[in-house]
Short mmCIF file of C-alpha atoms and ligand atoms in Angstrom, two decimals:
data_model
loop_
_atom_site.label_atom_id
_atom_site.label_comp_id
_atom_site.label_asym_id
_atom_site.label_seq_id
_atom_site.Cartn_x
_atom_site.Cartn_y
_atom_site.Cartn_z
CA MET A 1 22.42 -30.95 -79.17
CA PRO A 2 20.00 -28.30 -78.44
CA ASP A 3 18.28 -28.44 -75.23
CA PRO A 4 14.65 -29.75 -75.90
CA SER A 5 13.07 -27.95 -73.00
CA LEU A 6 14.35 -24.64 -74.72
CA SER A 7 12.53 -25.49 -78.06
CA TYR A 8 9.50 -23.40 -78.78
CA ALA A 9 10.24 -21.03 -75.80
CA GLN A 10 9.94 -18.17 -77.53
CA GLU A 11 6.68 -19.14 -79.38
CA ARG A 12 5.20 -20.19 -76.28
CA ASP A 13 6.16 -16.88 -74.16
CA VAL A 14 4.70 -14.84 -77.11
CA ALA A 15 1.41 -16.87 -77.33
CA LEU A 16 0.86 -16.59 -73.42
CA HIS A 17 1.76 -12.97 -73.29
CA CYS A 18 -0.43 -11.97 -76.27
CA THR A 19 -3.36 -13.80 -75.54
CA ILE A 20 -3.23 -12.55 -71.90
CA ALA A 21 -3.08 -8.99 -73.36
CA ALA A 22 -6.18 -9.68 -75.25
CA ALA A 23 -8.10 -11.13 -72.60
CA ARG A 24 -7.63 -8.07 -70.77
CA LEU A 25 -9.09 -6.20 -73.35
CA CYS A 26 -12.18 -8.66 -73.85
CA GLU A 27 -12.63 -8.14 -69.86
CA ALA A 28 -12.38 -4.13 -70.49
CA VAL A 29 -15.03 -4.32 -73.32
CA ARG A 30 -17.16 -6.55 -71.23
CA GLN A 31 -16.89 -4.78 -68.22
CA ASP A 32 -17.82 -1.32 -69.71
CA GLN A 33 -20.96 -3.19 -71.27
CA ALA A 34 -19.57 -2.66 -74.61
CA SER A 35 -19.76 -6.07 -76.04
CA VAL A 36 -23.02 -5.37 -78.39
CA ALA A 37 -22.87 -8.06 -80.88
CA ILE A 38 -22.75 -7.68 -84.75
CA HIS A 39 -24.27 -10.19 -86.85
CA LYS A 40 -21.69 -11.34 -89.70
CA PRO A 41 -22.95 -12.45 -93.30
CA ASP A 42 -23.08 -16.24 -91.72
CA HIS A 43 -25.19 -14.59 -88.88
CA SER A 44 -22.64 -15.37 -86.13
CA PRO A 45 -22.11 -12.63 -83.69
CA VAL A 46 -18.72 -10.33 -83.48
CA THR A 47 -17.99 -7.39 -81.06
CA VAL A 48 -15.68 -4.72 -80.45
CA ALA A 49 -13.77 -7.17 -78.28
CA ASP A 50 -13.19 -9.93 -80.98
CA TYR A 51 -11.55 -7.22 -83.38
CA GLY A 52 -9.38 -6.12 -80.54
CA ALA A 53 -8.15 -9.19 -79.25
CA GLN A 54 -7.49 -10.34 -82.96
CA ALA A 55 -5.40 -6.77 -83.47
CA LEU A 56 -3.39 -7.12 -80.21
CA ILE A 57 -2.36 -10.68 -80.94
CA CYS A 58 -1.88 -10.41 -84.32
CA ARG A 59 0.36 -7.30 -83.62
CA SER A 60 2.71 -9.55 -81.46
CA LEU A 61 2.79 -12.29 -83.65
CA GLN A 62 3.89 -10.05 -86.44
CA ALA A 63 6.66 -8.39 -84.61
CA ALA A 64 8.00 -11.70 -83.29
CA PHE A 65 7.33 -13.74 -86.04
CA PRO A 66 7.27 -11.65 -89.19
CA HIS A 67 7.62 -14.75 -91.33
CA ASP A 68 4.58 -17.01 -89.71
CA PRO A 69 1.20 -16.69 -91.44
CA VAL A 70 -2.14 -16.21 -89.39
CA MET A 71 -5.49 -17.83 -89.75
CA GLY A 72 -7.82 -15.99 -87.80
CA GLU A 73 -11.56 -15.98 -87.27
CA GLU A 74 -12.18 -12.36 -87.98
CA ASP A 75 -12.14 -10.64 -91.33
CA ALA A 76 -10.70 -7.09 -91.44
CA GLN A 77 -12.79 -6.16 -94.64
CA LEU A 78 -16.09 -6.21 -92.73
CA LEU A 79 -15.06 -3.71 -90.05
CA ALA A 80 -13.76 -1.58 -92.74
CA SER A 81 -17.15 -0.97 -94.23
CA PRO A 82 -18.92 2.28 -93.78
CA GLU A 83 -21.61 1.07 -91.57
CA LEU A 84 -19.01 -0.10 -89.01
CA THR A 85 -17.22 3.18 -88.57
CA GLU A 86 -18.64 3.75 -84.85
CA CYS A 87 -17.22 0.18 -84.23
CA ARG A 88 -14.15 0.49 -85.76
CA ASN A 89 -13.34 3.56 -83.61
CA ARG A 90 -14.07 1.82 -80.45
CA VAL A 91 -11.77 -0.92 -81.64
CA THR A 92 -9.18 1.24 -81.73
CA GLU A 93 -9.67 3.14 -78.53
CA TYR A 94 -9.72 -0.28 -76.68
CA VAL A 95 -6.49 -1.52 -78.60
CA CYS A 96 -4.91 1.95 -77.92
CA ALA A 97 -5.77 1.59 -74.31
CA GLN A 98 -4.18 -1.76 -73.80
CA LEU A 99 -0.94 -0.71 -75.56
CA GLN A 100 -1.27 2.86 -73.54
CA THR A 101 -0.08 4.76 -76.73
CA PRO A 102 -1.84 6.23 -79.58
CA VAL A 103 -2.39 4.04 -82.87
CA GLU A 104 -4.05 4.85 -85.99
CA THR A 105 -7.18 3.00 -86.79
CA GLU A 106 -5.60 2.12 -90.27
CA THR A 107 -3.09 0.23 -88.31
CA VAL A 108 -5.32 -1.33 -86.19
CA LEU A 109 -7.01 -2.75 -89.68
CA ASP A 110 -3.73 -3.96 -90.88
CA TRP A 111 -3.21 -5.77 -87.69
CA ILE A 112 -6.70 -7.38 -87.78
CA GLY A 113 -5.90 -7.91 -91.60
CA HIS A 114 -2.77 -9.98 -90.85
CA GLY A 115 -5.08 -12.42 -88.97
CA ARG A 116 -6.07 -13.47 -92.57
CA SER A 117 -2.71 -13.80 -93.91
CA GLY A 118 -3.26 -17.41 -94.88
CA PHE A 119 -1.14 -20.87 -94.64
CA GLY A 120 2.25 -21.79 -94.65
CA ASP A 121 3.98 -24.91 -93.67
CA ARG A 122 4.40 -23.11 -90.38
CA PHE A 123 1.15 -21.02 -89.43
CA TRP A 124 -0.76 -19.69 -86.22
CA THR A 125 -4.60 -20.45 -85.85
CA LEU A 126 -6.32 -17.99 -83.74
CA ASP A 127 -10.05 -17.46 -82.10
CA PRO A 128 -9.88 -14.37 -80.71
CA ILE A 129 -12.75 -14.86 -78.91
CA ASP A 130 -14.15 -18.44 -78.98
CA GLY A 131 -17.69 -18.55 -77.40
CA THR A 132 -18.81 -15.32 -78.51
CA LYS A 133 -22.16 -16.24 -77.74
CA GLY A 134 -21.08 -17.06 -74.09
CA TYR A 135 -19.06 -13.89 -73.95
CA VAL A 136 -22.27 -11.84 -74.78
CA ARG A 137 -24.21 -13.63 -72.47
CA GLY A 138 -21.88 -12.94 -69.43
CA ASP A 139 -20.62 -16.82 -69.34
CA GLN A 140 -17.29 -18.68 -70.00
CA TYR A 141 -15.34 -17.70 -73.28
CA ALA A 142 -11.76 -18.35 -74.34
CA VAL A 143 -9.25 -16.52 -76.42
CA ALA A 144 -7.21 -19.33 -78.19
CA LEU A 145 -4.06 -19.36 -80.39
CA ALA A 146 -2.08 -22.47 -81.45
CA LEU A 147 0.96 -22.74 -83.87
CA ILE A 148 0.88 -25.70 -86.79
CA GLU A 149 3.73 -27.00 -88.47
CA GLN A 150 3.44 -29.57 -91.39
CA GLY A 151 -0.16 -30.16 -90.08
CA GLN A 152 0.93 -30.60 -86.45
CA LEU A 153 0.04 -28.84 -83.42
CA GLN A 154 3.37 -27.62 -81.56
CA VAL A 155 2.33 -24.84 -79.33
CA ALA A 156 -1.10 -23.48 -77.81
CA ALA A 157 -2.30 -21.24 -75.42
CA ILE A 158 -5.88 -20.64 -74.36
CA VAL A 159 -7.19 -17.81 -71.97
CA ALA A 160 -10.34 -18.30 -70.42
CA PRO A 161 -10.57 -15.02 -68.16
CA ALA A 162 -14.33 -15.97 -66.37
CA LEU A 163 -13.11 -19.38 -65.52
CA PRO A 164 -12.90 -20.18 -61.65
CA VAL A 165 -9.08 -20.72 -60.79
CA ASP A 166 -10.76 -23.54 -58.52
CA SER A 167 -13.53 -25.40 -59.56
CA ALA A 168 -14.31 -26.34 -55.92
CA GLN A 169 -14.60 -22.42 -55.13
CA PRO A 170 -16.70 -20.89 -58.18
CA THR A 171 -17.35 -17.47 -56.76
CA GLY A 172 -13.26 -17.34 -55.84
CA ASP A 173 -10.65 -16.12 -58.18
CA ARG A 174 -11.17 -16.21 -61.94
CA GLY A 175 -9.08 -16.05 -65.04
CA VAL A 176 -6.98 -19.25 -66.12
CA ALA A 177 -4.58 -19.27 -68.88
CA PHE A 178 -3.60 -22.85 -70.27
CA VAL A 179 -0.51 -23.33 -72.07
CA ALA A 180 1.24 -26.34 -73.81
CA VAL A 181 4.27 -27.32 -76.22
CA ARG A 182 4.16 -30.69 -77.70
CA GLY A 183 6.42 -33.28 -75.58
CA GLN A 184 6.81 -30.49 -72.72
CA GLY A 185 3.32 -31.11 -71.07
CA ALA A 186 0.65 -28.63 -70.30
CA GLU A 187 0.23 -26.26 -67.39
CA ALA A 188 -2.60 -23.77 -66.12
CA ILE A 189 -1.53 -20.54 -64.72
CA ALA A 190 -4.09 -18.35 -62.39
CA LEU A 191 -4.15 -14.96 -64.17
CA GLY A 192 -4.51 -12.95 -60.66
CA SER A 193 -1.70 -14.72 -58.39
CA GLY A 194 0.29 -16.05 -61.41
CA ALA A 195 0.32 -19.70 -59.38
CA ARG A 196 1.14 -22.26 -61.97
CA ARG A 197 0.03 -26.06 -61.98
CA VAL A 198 0.93 -29.01 -64.12
CA LEU A 199 -2.14 -30.30 -65.99
CA ARG A 200 -3.16 -33.92 -65.48
CA VAL A 201 -6.45 -35.64 -66.76
CA ASN A 202 -8.40 -38.03 -64.27
CA GLY A 203 -7.22 -41.73 -64.36
CA ALA A 204 -9.25 -44.72 -64.03
CA ALA A 205 -9.24 -44.49 -60.38
CA GLN A 206 -11.72 -41.55 -60.54
CA ARG A 207 -14.02 -43.13 -62.53
CA ASP A 208 -17.24 -42.90 -60.55
CA ARG A 209 -16.85 -39.32 -61.05
CA PHE A 210 -16.06 -39.13 -64.90
CA ARG A 211 -18.71 -36.37 -66.44
CA LEU A 212 -19.36 -35.35 -69.70
CA ILE A 213 -19.05 -31.93 -70.94
CA GLU A 214 -20.64 -30.05 -73.79
CA SER A 215 -21.69 -26.60 -75.42
CA VAL A 216 -24.23 -24.44 -73.87
CA GLU A 217 -25.42 -23.87 -77.42
CA ARG A 218 -27.68 -26.91 -77.97
CA ASP A 219 -27.37 -26.70 -81.80
CA HIS A 220 -23.56 -26.70 -81.94
CA GLY A 221 -24.27 -30.62 -81.35
CA THR A 222 -26.80 -33.02 -80.41
CA PRO A 223 -27.43 -33.22 -76.70
CA ALA A 224 -29.72 -36.26 -77.09
CA TRP A 225 -27.17 -38.37 -78.77
CA GLN A 226 -24.23 -37.04 -76.24
CA GLN A 227 -26.35 -38.04 -73.51
CA ALA A 228 -27.05 -41.38 -74.93
CA VAL A 229 -23.42 -41.80 -75.30
CA ALA A 230 -22.44 -40.94 -71.67
CA THR A 231 -25.02 -43.48 -70.21
CA ALA A 232 -24.01 -46.27 -72.56
CA ILE A 233 -20.55 -45.88 -71.04
CA GLY A 234 -21.82 -45.61 -67.48
CA LEU A 235 -21.26 -41.72 -66.84
CA THR A 236 -23.72 -41.12 -64.11
CA VAL A 237 -22.75 -37.56 -62.80
CA PRO A 238 -24.89 -35.11 -64.48
CA ALA A 239 -23.33 -33.30 -67.60
CA VAL A 240 -22.14 -29.87 -67.39
CA GLN A 241 -22.47 -27.23 -70.09
CA MET A 242 -19.97 -24.81 -70.93
CA ASP A 243 -19.05 -22.43 -73.86
CA SER A 244 -15.85 -22.43 -75.70
CA LEU A 245 -12.43 -24.10 -75.65
CA ALA A 246 -12.64 -23.73 -71.89
CA LYS A 247 -13.92 -27.27 -72.27
CA TYR A 248 -10.70 -28.58 -73.03
CA GLY A 249 -8.99 -27.19 -70.20
CA SER A 250 -11.82 -28.56 -67.83
CA ILE A 251 -11.08 -32.06 -69.04
CA ALA A 252 -7.30 -31.15 -68.78
CA ARG A 253 -7.58 -30.20 -65.23
CA GLY A 254 -9.67 -33.10 -64.40
CA GLU A 255 -12.99 -31.45 -63.87
CA ALA A 256 -14.76 -33.26 -66.85
CA ASP A 257 -13.69 -36.36 -68.77
CA LEU A 258 -15.70 -36.66 -72.00
CA TYR A 259 -16.33 -33.68 -74.34
CA LEU A 260 -18.85 -34.77 -77.26
CA ARG A 261 -19.74 -32.65 -80.33
CA LEU A 262 -21.74 -34.58 -82.37
CA PRO A 263 -23.28 -33.02 -85.41
CA SER A 264 -26.96 -34.13 -86.15
CA GLY A 265 -27.99 -35.19 -89.71
CA ASP A 266 -29.33 -31.62 -90.88
CA SER A 267 -25.63 -30.36 -90.44
CA VAL A 268 -24.22 -33.00 -92.06
CA LEU A 269 -22.00 -30.36 -94.24
CA ARG A 270 -20.87 -28.54 -91.06
CA TRP A 271 -17.37 -28.73 -90.45
CA GLU A 272 -15.61 -27.76 -87.62
CA ASN A 273 -12.85 -24.59 -87.91
CA ILE A 274 -9.30 -25.37 -86.80
CA TRP A 275 -9.30 -22.43 -84.35
CA ASP A 276 -12.34 -23.91 -82.30
CA HIS A 277 -10.22 -26.91 -81.62
CA GLY A 278 -6.57 -26.53 -82.64
CA ALA A 279 -5.25 -24.82 -78.91
CA GLY A 280 -7.59 -27.25 -77.08
CA VAL A 281 -6.13 -30.57 -78.43
CA LEU A 282 -2.75 -29.85 -77.64
CA VAL A 283 -3.63 -28.43 -74.19
CA LEU A 284 -5.51 -31.89 -73.55
CA GLU A 285 -3.19 -34.15 -75.34
CA GLU A 286 -0.34 -33.03 -73.32
CA ALA A 287 -2.37 -33.33 -70.03
CA GLY A 288 -2.58 -36.92 -71.14
CA GLY A 289 -5.95 -36.97 -72.88
CA THR A 290 -7.04 -37.92 -76.39
CA VAL A 291 -8.91 -36.14 -78.79
CA THR A 292 -10.27 -37.64 -82.49
CA ASP A 293 -13.34 -37.39 -84.62
CA GLN A 294 -16.60 -39.51 -83.77
CA THR A 295 -14.90 -41.98 -85.86
CA GLY A 296 -11.78 -42.48 -83.74
CA LYS A 297 -9.66 -40.63 -86.56
CA PRO A 298 -7.22 -38.23 -85.70
CA LEU A 299 -8.25 -34.59 -86.36
CA ASP A 300 -6.44 -33.26 -89.67
CA PHE A 301 -5.39 -29.77 -89.25
CA SER A 302 -3.74 -29.75 -92.75
CA GLN A 303 -6.94 -29.09 -94.69
CA GLY A 304 -7.27 -25.37 -94.71
CA THR A 305 -9.68 -23.56 -92.25
CA LYS A 306 -11.99 -26.30 -91.70
CA LEU A 307 -11.68 -30.13 -90.27
CA LEU A 308 -12.81 -31.45 -93.76
CA LYS A 309 -11.64 -34.96 -93.25
CA ASN A 310 -13.18 -35.15 -89.70
CA ARG A 311 -16.59 -35.75 -88.45
CA GLY A 312 -17.56 -34.62 -84.75
CA ILE A 313 -15.52 -34.31 -81.97
CA VAL A 314 -14.25 -36.54 -79.40
CA ALA A 315 -11.94 -35.43 -76.49
CA SER A 316 -11.56 -37.42 -73.35
CA ASN A 317 -9.35 -38.38 -70.45
CA GLY A 318 -8.17 -41.16 -72.55
CA VAL A 319 -9.47 -43.93 -70.02
CA ILE A 320 -12.83 -43.77 -71.70
CA HIS A 321 -11.99 -43.01 -75.26
CA GLY A 322 -12.06 -46.23 -76.96
CA ALA A 323 -15.48 -47.36 -75.03
CA ALA A 324 -17.19 -43.47 -76.34
CA ILE A 325 -16.08 -44.31 -79.80
CA GLU A 326 -17.51 -47.92 -79.68
CA ALA A 327 -20.90 -46.82 -78.08
CA ILE A 328 -21.09 -44.01 -80.96
CA ARG A 329 -20.80 -46.63 -83.65
CA ALA A 330 -23.21 -49.38 -81.50
CA LEU A 331 -25.81 -46.51 -81.09
CA GLY A 332 -25.67 -45.89 -84.85
CA ILE A 333 -24.54 -42.10 -84.73
CA ASP A 334 -23.53 -41.21 -88.15
P1 AMP B 1 -18.83 -23.68 -78.37
O1 AMP B 1 -19.07 -22.51 -77.35
O2 AMP B 1 -18.27 -25.17 -77.83
O3 AMP B 1 -20.55 -24.36 -78.52
O4 AMP B 1 -18.04 -23.18 -79.45
C1 AMP B 1 -18.22 -22.13 -80.17
C2 AMP B 1 -18.11 -22.06 -81.69
O5 AMP B 1 -19.29 -23.15 -82.20
C3 AMP B 1 -17.90 -20.99 -82.26
O6 AMP B 1 -16.54 -20.57 -82.50
C4 AMP B 1 -18.58 -21.15 -83.85
O7 AMP B 1 -17.64 -21.43 -84.73
C5 AMP B 1 -19.17 -22.85 -83.73
N1 AMP B 1 -20.43 -22.90 -84.18
C6 AMP B 1 -21.43 -22.11 -84.48
N2 AMP B 1 -22.45 -22.57 -84.95
C7 AMP B 1 -22.35 -23.95 -84.88
C8 AMP B 1 -22.81 -25.10 -85.18
N3 AMP B 1 -24.30 -25.08 -85.77
N4 AMP B 1 -22.53 -26.47 -84.88
C9 AMP B 1 -21.20 -26.61 -84.23
N5 AMP B 1 -20.26 -25.59 -84.06
C10 AMP B 1 -20.91 -24.16 -84.14
MG1 MG B 2 -15.05 -20.03 -82.02
#
């Protein structure tokens, strides 16, 4: 019988290495103050770093797993347009610098294009920069990658380059990778020292320290409802706001306990993207937490790029999950 601890070992390693390389590119762009946002047709921002990160990750995935399609956030077609020539050249420069080898712009565009190669029974979902608004603001962001097989999340890597390694020392070392394989647990790796730590959510004994975590961007959820739910279930510690899937990592390492993303009436038709949650869901579940939609249904990753069968997101340490779902129902939030 194969050793279960070895299953998905290559997928885990490749996912971890390529997301860390991509995060280095993102940090280089940010340090050079080159992270100027371009606005996509849907008005969401994209930068040289989003494209560069997608290129590096897709290059690695294509080399290691040539039969696996990838569904990533960024579209190479927009970058190929004549108006974006300068941006395209910058992306190529940063990719070459990370790889320490010359690469043609066409090749970089091909790698980015591989990031929209579609779905399969087995495919990867990629957010080269989740929280681009946070990235441009100088706050948190994350590079996120997950492997989905038959609709099940199997492998996840999230790299949060600006996240303090120890939240008790916010000015100390920064940069954390979160990695998980289904059934094998989740761990955090400090990018600087390489120190590893098994991830475990808070348990009932820490109840008086439980806290809510939510987006910085107020229109990505409904802060008043989120606070009402937290109050209803007795969370008294002030909520923390953080950009990106780093929120899932925060709960996984016991720094927060409940992440609510409750869409309000005027965004009824807004479904969440699979790449904005997949990697976070597996990391948190493997750390002992629970993730569902706001009705308590599991998230369904088999519906294309969107979570079409789900509404809202409730992610928690598990201990308070049932109470949060019940409070959402009792408050009449739909
Ligand atoms: P966060 O930093 O948790 O707010 O998540 C960032 C993600 O929010 C981005 O990757 C977008 O896909 C997503 N997003 C953008 N606009 C909205 C919106 N109006 N409601 C919910 N999510 C959004
Ligand atoms: Mg995103």
